mmCIF file of C-alpha atoms in Angstrom:
data_model
loop_
_atom_site.group_PDB
_atom_site.id
_atom_site.type_symbol
_atom_site.label_atom_id
_atom_site.label_comp_id
_atom_site.label_asym_id
_atom_site.label_seq_id
_atom_site.Cartn_x
_atom_site.Cartn_y
_atom_site.Cartn_z
ATOM 1 C CA UNK A 17 19.526 -14.714 103.362
ATOM 2 C CA UNK A 18 20.861 -17.927 102.854
ATOM 3 C CA UNK A 19 24.039 -17.392 104.615
ATOM 4 C CA UNK A 20 21.454 -16.987 108.133
ATOM 5 C CA UNK A 21 19.711 -20.991 107.060
ATOM 6 C CA UNK A 22 23.421 -22.162 107.198
ATOM 7 C CA UNK A 23 23.941 -20.404 110.162
ATOM 8 C CA UNK A 24 21.109 -21.441 111.718
ATOM 9 C CA UNK A 25 21.534 -25.030 110.464
ATOM 10 C CA UNK A 26 25.356 -24.652 111.461
ATOM 11 C CA UNK A 27 24.503 -23.631 114.793
ATOM 12 C CA UNK A 28 22.199 -26.421 115.765
ATOM 13 C CA UNK A 29 24.496 -28.913 114.552
ATOM 14 C CA UNK A 30 27.274 -27.132 117.149
ATOM 15 C CA UNK A 31 24.178 -27.721 119.396
ATOM 16 C CA UNK A 32 23.772 -31.134 118.553
ATOM 17 C CA UNK A 33 27.391 -31.740 119.235
ATOM 18 C CA UNK A 34 27.424 -30.288 122.774
ATOM 19 C CA UNK A 35 24.415 -32.621 123.532
ATOM 20 C CA UNK A 36 25.766 -35.729 122.632
ATOM 21 C CA UNK A 37 29.238 -35.074 124.768
ATOM 22 C CA UNK A 38 26.956 -34.660 127.694
ATOM 23 C CA UNK A 39 24.442 -37.123 127.177
ATOM 24 C CA UNK A 40 27.033 -39.710 126.158
ATOM 25 C CA UNK A 41 29.621 -38.915 128.428
ATOM 26 C CA UNK A 42 28.780 -36.346 130.419
ATOM 27 C CA UNK A 43 31.147 -33.678 129.407
ATOM 28 C CA UNK A 44 31.075 -30.267 128.665
ATOM 29 C CA UNK A 45 31.903 -29.570 124.717
ATOM 30 C CA UNK A 46 33.753 -26.587 125.415
ATOM 31 C CA UNK A 47 37.141 -26.371 123.374
ATOM 32 C CA UNK A 48 39.415 -24.097 125.409
ATOM 33 C CA UNK A 49 38.827 -26.793 128.002
ATOM 34 C CA UNK A 50 39.201 -29.833 126.473
ATOM 35 C CA UNK A 51 42.552 -28.480 125.045
ATOM 36 C CA UNK A 52 43.802 -26.818 128.040
ATOM 37 C CA UNK A 53 42.853 -30.622 129.570
ATOM 38 C CA UNK A 54 44.737 -32.029 126.546
ATOM 39 C CA UNK A 55 48.170 -29.648 127.720
ATOM 40 C CA UNK A 56 48.143 -31.364 131.350
ATOM 41 C CA UNK A 57 47.583 -34.617 130.179
ATOM 42 C CA UNK A 58 44.097 -35.399 131.464
ATOM 43 C CA UNK A 59 41.512 -37.053 129.536
ATOM 44 C CA UNK A 60 44.128 -37.460 126.486
ATOM 45 C CA UNK A 61 42.310 -40.189 124.812
ATOM 46 C CA UNK A 62 38.600 -38.464 124.657
ATOM 47 C CA UNK A 63 40.171 -34.946 124.787
ATOM 48 C CA UNK A 64 42.294 -36.049 121.305
ATOM 49 C CA UNK A 65 39.510 -37.771 119.918
ATOM 50 C CA UNK A 66 37.109 -34.921 119.910
ATOM 51 C CA UNK A 67 39.941 -32.571 118.752
ATOM 52 C CA UNK A 68 40.499 -34.696 115.825
ATOM 53 C CA UNK A 69 36.800 -34.761 114.877
ATOM 54 C CA UNK A 70 36.973 -31.317 114.919
ATOM 55 C CA UNK A 71 39.572 -31.080 112.011
ATOM 56 C CA UNK A 72 37.704 -33.586 110.321
ATOM 57 C CA UNK A 73 34.326 -31.981 110.289
ATOM 58 C CA UNK A 74 35.321 -29.075 107.772
ATOM 59 C CA UNK A 75 36.667 -32.132 105.487
ATOM 60 C CA UNK A 76 33.524 -33.993 105.564
ATOM 61 C CA UNK A 77 32.144 -30.498 104.702
ATOM 62 C CA UNK A 78 34.195 -30.524 101.482
ATOM 63 C CA UNK A 79 32.917 -34.110 101.145
ATOM 64 C CA UNK A 80 29.413 -33.165 101.129
ATOM 65 C CA UNK A 81 29.201 -29.544 99.614
ATOM 66 C CA UNK A 82 32.036 -29.538 97.226
ATOM 67 C CA UNK A 83 34.140 -27.113 98.193
ATOM 68 C CA UNK A 84 35.841 -25.950 101.399
ATOM 69 C CA UNK A 85 34.454 -23.054 103.679
ATOM 70 C CA UNK A 86 35.373 -19.639 103.294
ATOM 71 C CA UNK A 87 37.816 -18.269 105.508
ATOM 72 C CA UNK A 88 39.452 -14.841 105.173
ATOM 73 C CA UNK A 89 41.520 -13.664 107.891
ATOM 74 C CA UNK A 90 42.889 -10.275 106.918
ATOM 75 C CA UNK A 91 44.561 -9.187 110.351
ATOM 76 C CA UNK A 92 48.397 -8.740 110.035
ATOM 77 C CA UNK A 93 51.394 -11.356 111.677
ATOM 78 C CA UNK A 94 51.493 -9.496 114.755
ATOM 79 C CA UNK A 95 48.091 -8.893 115.599
ATOM 80 C CA UNK A 96 47.476 -12.715 114.893
ATOM 81 C CA UNK A 97 50.195 -13.666 117.589
ATOM 82 C CA UNK A 98 48.816 -11.071 120.054
ATOM 83 C CA UNK A 99 45.415 -12.005 119.439
ATOM 84 C CA UNK A 100 45.822 -15.654 119.261
ATOM 85 C CA UNK A 101 47.905 -15.287 123.307
ATOM 86 C CA UNK A 102 45.253 -12.908 124.468
ATOM 87 C CA UNK A 103 42.403 -15.638 123.303
ATOM 88 C CA UNK A 104 44.823 -18.392 124.947
ATOM 89 C CA UNK A 105 45.435 -16.803 128.094
ATOM 90 C CA UNK A 106 41.836 -15.322 128.906
ATOM 91 C CA UNK A 107 39.780 -18.466 127.944
ATOM 92 C CA UNK A 108 41.681 -20.553 130.545
ATOM 93 C CA UNK A 109 41.683 -17.948 133.090
ATOM 94 C CA UNK A 110 37.624 -17.434 132.063
ATOM 95 C CA UNK A 111 37.078 -21.273 132.720
ATOM 96 C CA UNK A 112 36.061 -21.289 128.819
ATOM 97 C CA UNK A 113 35.229 -19.657 125.581
ATOM 98 C CA UNK A 114 32.295 -19.278 123.172
ATOM 99 C CA UNK A 115 32.063 -22.864 123.080
ATOM 100 C CA UNK A 116 31.634 -23.977 126.824
ATOM 101 C CA UNK A 117 30.435 -20.809 128.175
ATOM 102 C CA UNK A 118 28.455 -19.677 125.007
ATOM 103 C CA UNK A 119 26.694 -22.976 123.813
ATOM 104 C CA UNK A 120 26.641 -25.329 126.847
ATOM 105 C CA UNK A 121 26.717 -22.955 129.788
ATOM 106 C CA UNK A 122 24.063 -20.806 127.871
ATOM 107 C CA UNK A 123 21.771 -23.850 127.418
ATOM 108 C CA UNK A 124 22.329 -24.633 131.474
ATOM 109 C CA UNK A 125 20.799 -21.030 132.534
ATOM 110 C CA UNK A 126 24.344 -20.847 134.427
ATOM 111 C CA UNK A 127 24.734 -17.369 135.654
ATOM 112 C CA UNK A 128 28.418 -17.703 135.689
ATOM 113 C CA UNK A 129 28.617 -18.107 131.729
ATOM 114 C CA UNK A 130 25.794 -15.411 131.420
ATOM 115 C CA UNK A 131 28.282 -13.083 132.982
ATOM 116 C CA UNK A 132 31.249 -14.632 131.077
ATOM 117 C CA UNK A 133 29.223 -14.387 127.525
ATOM 118 C CA UNK A 134 28.656 -10.928 128.160
ATOM 119 C CA UNK A 135 31.720 -9.846 128.569
ATOM 120 C CA UNK A 136 33.455 -11.036 126.208
ATOM 121 C CA UNK A 137 30.852 -10.188 123.597
ATOM 122 C CA UNK A 138 31.072 -6.455 124.853
ATOM 123 C CA UNK A 139 35.020 -6.862 125.078
ATOM 124 C CA UNK A 140 35.089 -8.055 121.632
ATOM 125 C CA UNK A 141 32.461 -5.506 120.284
ATOM 126 C CA UNK A 142 34.594 -2.512 121.653
ATOM 127 C CA UNK A 143 37.682 -3.938 120.015
ATOM 128 C CA UNK A 144 36.675 -4.144 117.074
ATOM 129 C CA UNK A 145 34.901 -0.732 117.094
ATOM 130 C CA UNK A 146 38.303 0.822 118.236
ATOM 131 C CA UNK A 147 39.941 -0.818 115.941
ATOM 132 C CA UNK A 148 38.082 0.629 112.703
ATOM 133 C CA UNK A 149 39.241 3.725 113.726
ATOM 134 C CA UNK A 150 43.232 2.298 112.986
ATOM 135 C CA UNK A 151 42.316 0.441 109.878
ATOM 136 C CA UNK B 24 41.296 -50.104 127.124
ATOM 137 C CA UNK B 25 38.069 -50.687 128.144
ATOM 138 C CA UNK B 26 34.863 -51.464 125.998
ATOM 139 C CA UNK B 27 33.077 -48.124 127.890
ATOM 140 C CA UNK B 28 36.192 -45.912 127.219
ATOM 141 C CA UNK B 29 36.353 -46.729 123.938
ATOM 142 C CA UNK B 30 32.501 -45.699 123.692
ATOM 143 C CA UNK B 31 33.581 -42.549 125.336
ATOM 144 C CA UNK B 32 36.364 -41.921 122.380
ATOM 145 C CA UNK B 33 34.421 -43.036 119.568
ATOM 146 C CA UNK B 34 31.793 -40.538 121.155
ATOM 147 C CA UNK B 35 33.937 -37.765 121.358
ATOM 148 C CA UNK B 36 35.187 -38.157 117.892
ATOM 149 C CA UNK B 37 31.642 -37.818 116.729
ATOM 150 C CA UNK B 38 30.743 -35.118 118.901
ATOM 151 C CA UNK B 39 33.892 -33.284 117.762
ATOM 152 C CA UNK B 40 33.188 -34.047 114.314
ATOM 153 C CA UNK B 41 29.129 -32.746 114.210
ATOM 154 C CA UNK B 42 30.790 -29.832 115.867
ATOM 155 C CA UNK B 43 33.646 -29.050 113.056
ATOM 156 C CA UNK B 44 31.001 -29.730 110.548
ATOM 157 C CA UNK B 45 28.641 -27.365 112.274
ATOM 158 C CA UNK B 46 31.651 -24.373 112.425
ATOM 159 C CA UNK B 47 31.877 -24.945 108.467
ATOM 160 C CA UNK B 48 28.569 -24.496 107.391
ATOM 161 C CA UNK B 49 27.708 -21.838 109.422
ATOM 162 C CA UNK B 50 30.401 -19.747 108.486
ATOM 163 C CA UNK B 51 31.971 -19.510 112.302
ATOM 164 C CA UNK B 52 35.677 -20.597 110.462
ATOM 165 C CA UNK B 53 35.253 -17.094 108.405
ATOM 166 C CA UNK B 54 37.162 -14.541 110.836
ATOM 167 C CA UNK B 55 35.690 -11.997 108.525
ATOM 168 C CA UNK B 56 32.640 -13.167 109.179
ATOM 169 C CA UNK B 57 32.733 -13.235 112.718
ATOM 170 C CA UNK B 58 34.153 -9.602 112.942
ATOM 171 C CA UNK B 59 31.292 -8.686 111.189
ATOM 172 C CA UNK B 60 29.325 -9.432 113.342
ATOM 173 C CA UNK B 61 30.898 -7.866 116.246
ATOM 174 C CA UNK B 62 31.254 -5.045 114.031
ATOM 175 C CA UNK B 63 27.652 -3.686 115.542
ATOM 176 C CA UNK B 64 28.698 0.257 114.690
ATOM 177 C CA UNK B 65 29.608 0.003 110.804
ATOM 178 C CA UNK B 66 28.352 -3.066 108.389
ATOM 179 C CA UNK B 67 27.058 -5.595 111.248
ATOM 180 C CA UNK B 68 26.165 -9.309 109.689
ATOM 181 C CA UNK B 69 23.929 -10.652 111.810
ATOM 182 C CA UNK B 70 24.747 -14.518 110.907
ATOM 183 C CA UNK B 71 26.419 -14.787 113.987
ATOM 184 C CA UNK B 72 23.350 -14.814 116.165
ATOM 185 C CA UNK B 73 21.746 -17.389 113.869
ATOM 186 C CA UNK B 74 24.350 -19.806 114.577
ATOM 187 C CA UNK B 75 24.578 -18.973 118.196
ATOM 188 C CA UNK B 76 20.694 -19.156 118.850
ATOM 189 C CA UNK B 77 20.328 -22.520 116.638
ATOM 190 C CA UNK B 78 23.423 -24.186 119.162
ATOM 191 C CA UNK B 79 21.762 -22.857 122.490
ATOM 192 C CA UNK B 80 18.456 -24.080 121.005
ATOM 193 C CA UNK B 81 19.166 -27.642 120.364
ATOM 194 C CA UNK B 82 21.865 -27.699 123.052
ATOM 195 C CA UNK B 83 19.281 -26.522 125.735
ATOM 196 C CA UNK B 84 16.873 -30.007 124.519
ATOM 197 C CA UNK B 85 20.834 -32.289 124.880
ATOM 198 C CA UNK B 86 20.693 -30.220 128.603
ATOM 199 C CA UNK B 87 17.297 -30.762 129.923
ATOM 200 C CA UNK B 88 17.727 -34.133 128.956
ATOM 201 C CA UNK B 89 20.612 -35.059 130.423
ATOM 202 C CA UNK B 90 18.743 -33.209 133.895
ATOM 203 C CA UNK B 91 16.080 -36.260 133.244
ATOM 204 C CA UNK B 92 18.917 -39.307 132.935
ATOM 205 C CA UNK B 93 20.418 -40.014 136.596
ATOM 206 C CA UNK B 94 24.037 -40.773 134.923
ATOM 207 C CA UNK B 95 25.286 -40.413 131.388
ATOM 208 C CA UNK B 96 25.036 -42.981 128.945
ATOM 209 C CA UNK B 97 28.938 -43.803 128.912
ATOM 210 C CA UNK B 98 30.312 -42.688 131.912
ATOM 211 C CA UNK B 99 29.729 -42.907 136.057
ATOM 212 C CA UNK B 100 28.791 -39.359 136.458
ATOM 213 C CA UNK B 101 28.009 -35.719 134.761
ATOM 214 C CA UNK B 102 31.304 -33.962 134.915
ATOM 215 C CA UNK B 103 30.126 -30.105 135.498
ATOM 216 C CA UNK B 104 31.579 -26.976 136.772
ATOM 217 C CA UNK B 105 30.341 -27.177 140.587
ATOM 218 C CA UNK B 106 31.568 -23.122 141.491
ATOM 219 C CA UNK B 107 28.476 -20.999 140.783
ATOM 220 C CA UNK B 108 30.648 -17.853 141.580
ATOM 221 C CA UNK B 109 31.053 -14.648 139.532
ATOM 222 C CA UNK B 110 34.538 -13.844 140.377
ATOM 223 C CA UNK B 111 37.495 -11.653 139.238
ATOM 224 C CA UNK B 112 39.216 -14.197 137.289
ATOM 225 C CA UNK B 113 35.902 -14.894 135.190
ATOM 226 C CA UNK B 114 35.066 -11.621 133.911
ATOM 227 C CA UNK B 115 38.790 -10.749 133.617
ATOM 228 C CA UNK B 116 39.417 -13.713 131.794
ATOM 229 C CA UNK B 117 36.400 -13.295 129.912
ATOM 230 C CA UNK B 118 37.652 -9.880 129.232
ATOM 231 C CA UNK B 119 40.808 -10.713 127.897
ATOM 232 C CA UNK B 120 39.591 -13.576 125.672
ATOM 233 C CA UNK B 121 36.796 -11.115 124.178
ATOM 234 C CA UNK B 122 39.508 -8.912 123.257
ATOM 235 C CA UNK B 123 41.974 -11.567 121.232
ATOM 236 C CA UNK B 124 38.564 -12.644 119.729
ATOM 237 C CA UNK B 125 37.758 -9.413 118.551
ATOM 238 C CA UNK B 126 41.242 -8.438 117.118
ATOM 239 C CA UNK B 127 41.564 -11.516 115.364
ATOM 240 C CA UNK B 128 38.191 -13.263 114.807
ATOM 241 C CA UNK B 129 38.707 -16.693 115.984
ATOM 242 C CA UNK B 130 38.280 -18.541 119.201
ATOM 243 C CA UNK B 131 39.560 -21.982 120.307
ATOM 244 C CA UNK B 132 37.070 -24.478 118.589
ATOM 245 C CA UNK B 133 37.330 -22.687 114.750
ATOM 246 C CA UNK B 134 41.193 -22.213 115.147
ATOM 247 C CA UNK B 135 41.051 -25.992 115.670
ATOM 248 C CA UNK B 136 38.877 -26.861 112.831
ATOM 249 C CA UNK B 137 40.595 -24.722 110.368
ATOM 250 C CA UNK B 138 44.087 -26.342 110.600
ATOM 251 C CA UNK B 139 41.893 -28.929 108.231
ATOM 252 C CA UNK B 140 42.360 -26.419 105.941
ATOM 253 C CA UNK B 141 45.945 -25.481 106.381
ATOM 254 C CA UNK B 142 46.257 -22.359 106.484
ATOM 255 C CA UNK B 143 49.434 -20.578 107.751
ATOM 256 C CA UNK B 144 47.255 -17.324 109.743
ATOM 257 C CA UNK B 145 45.699 -19.888 111.222
ATOM 258 C CA UNK B 146 48.049 -21.996 112.444
ATOM 259 C CA UNK B 147 49.988 -19.285 113.434
ATOM 260 C CA UNK B 148 47.108 -18.142 115.672
ATOM 261 C CA UNK B 149 46.913 -21.782 117.137
ATOM 262 C CA UNK B 150 50.322 -22.321 118.134
ATOM 263 C CA UNK B 151 50.151 -18.257 119.851
ATOM 264 C CA UNK B 152 46.865 -19.606 122.050
ATOM 265 C CA UNK B 153 48.452 -22.407 122.769
ATOM 266 C CA UNK B 154 51.618 -20.908 124.150
ATOM 267 C CA UNK B 155 48.550 -18.061 126.261
ATOM 268 C CA UNK B 156 47.195 -21.174 127.654
ATOM 269 C CA UNK B 157 50.670 -22.948 128.357
ATOM 270 C CA UNK B 158 51.423 -19.485 129.847
ATOM 271 C CA UNK B 159 47.994 -19.339 132.216
ATOM 272 C CA UNK B 160 48.190 -22.726 133.115
ATOM 273 C CA UNK B 161 52.365 -22.202 134.374
ATOM 274 C CA UNK B 162 51.703 -19.319 136.334
ATOM 275 C CA UNK B 163 49.026 -22.238 137.936
ATOM 276 C CA UNK B 164 51.674 -24.261 138.162
ATOM 277 C CA UNK B 165 49.623 -26.659 136.404
ATOM 278 C CA UNK B 166 50.193 -28.023 132.744
ATOM 279 C CA UNK B 167 53.219 -28.123 130.320
ATOM 280 C CA UNK B 168 56.164 -26.961 132.416
ATOM 281 C CA UNK B 169 55.383 -27.481 136.187
ATOM 282 C CA UNK B 170 52.451 -29.932 136.804
ATOM 283 C CA UNK B 171 51.932 -29.487 140.614
ATOM 284 C CA UNK B 172 48.380 -31.767 140.671
#
């Protein structure tokens, strides 16, 4: 039950973050988009500031709660590398990830983002289901 | 740096920090939890639905406020995607992304935010993710190894 409440509150903070970036800078809080533009040398100052904030966020959590958030990454190293390559390539090709399409796109009622979210959800659920037979 | 550019950088930092704090509080930093949400056929963990629901609800308030104001507070215009097209790139790219997300349980936001914990596995994921991004952009002739535009 408490996990659901902190999930909801954490989600609301993520939504607040996206609202601030849109209302202040007029930009979509899409992490893959921001990272991609940083790689291309575009919007480097604001992009770097957003990324630095992302890293500082969990440290603020540590200061407030007294503990680090739980992170359990059970995947083997080859799976981590292949998954990382696919996440990087796919998010650039599909013009967004869970934040850009999921949090901002859905909130803007973008049909493009709805199609993207439905696609990556189905692909991810299918992948986890199939991997369950091998582990 | 002009005054408004400085404010834009500050706003981006505040936004990023709240985003990272939200990821930490919500449990989204934990790949095991994310994969638990995606594992609908076995031991389903619905937490992520609360995260996404809360995020989209608050974000939607912000986005509708943005429709009311002529321009953002610190910039001349809103920078929004112009295309409405649901094309092959969008669907194939999203599917590739989804497979990688399902395999590991990490997407770009949590992967970057996890840097704060300094875990070797998430750093490896991040390096591979950047390589995947660069490989894609290289094919388009932009980015690290061949900026055309």
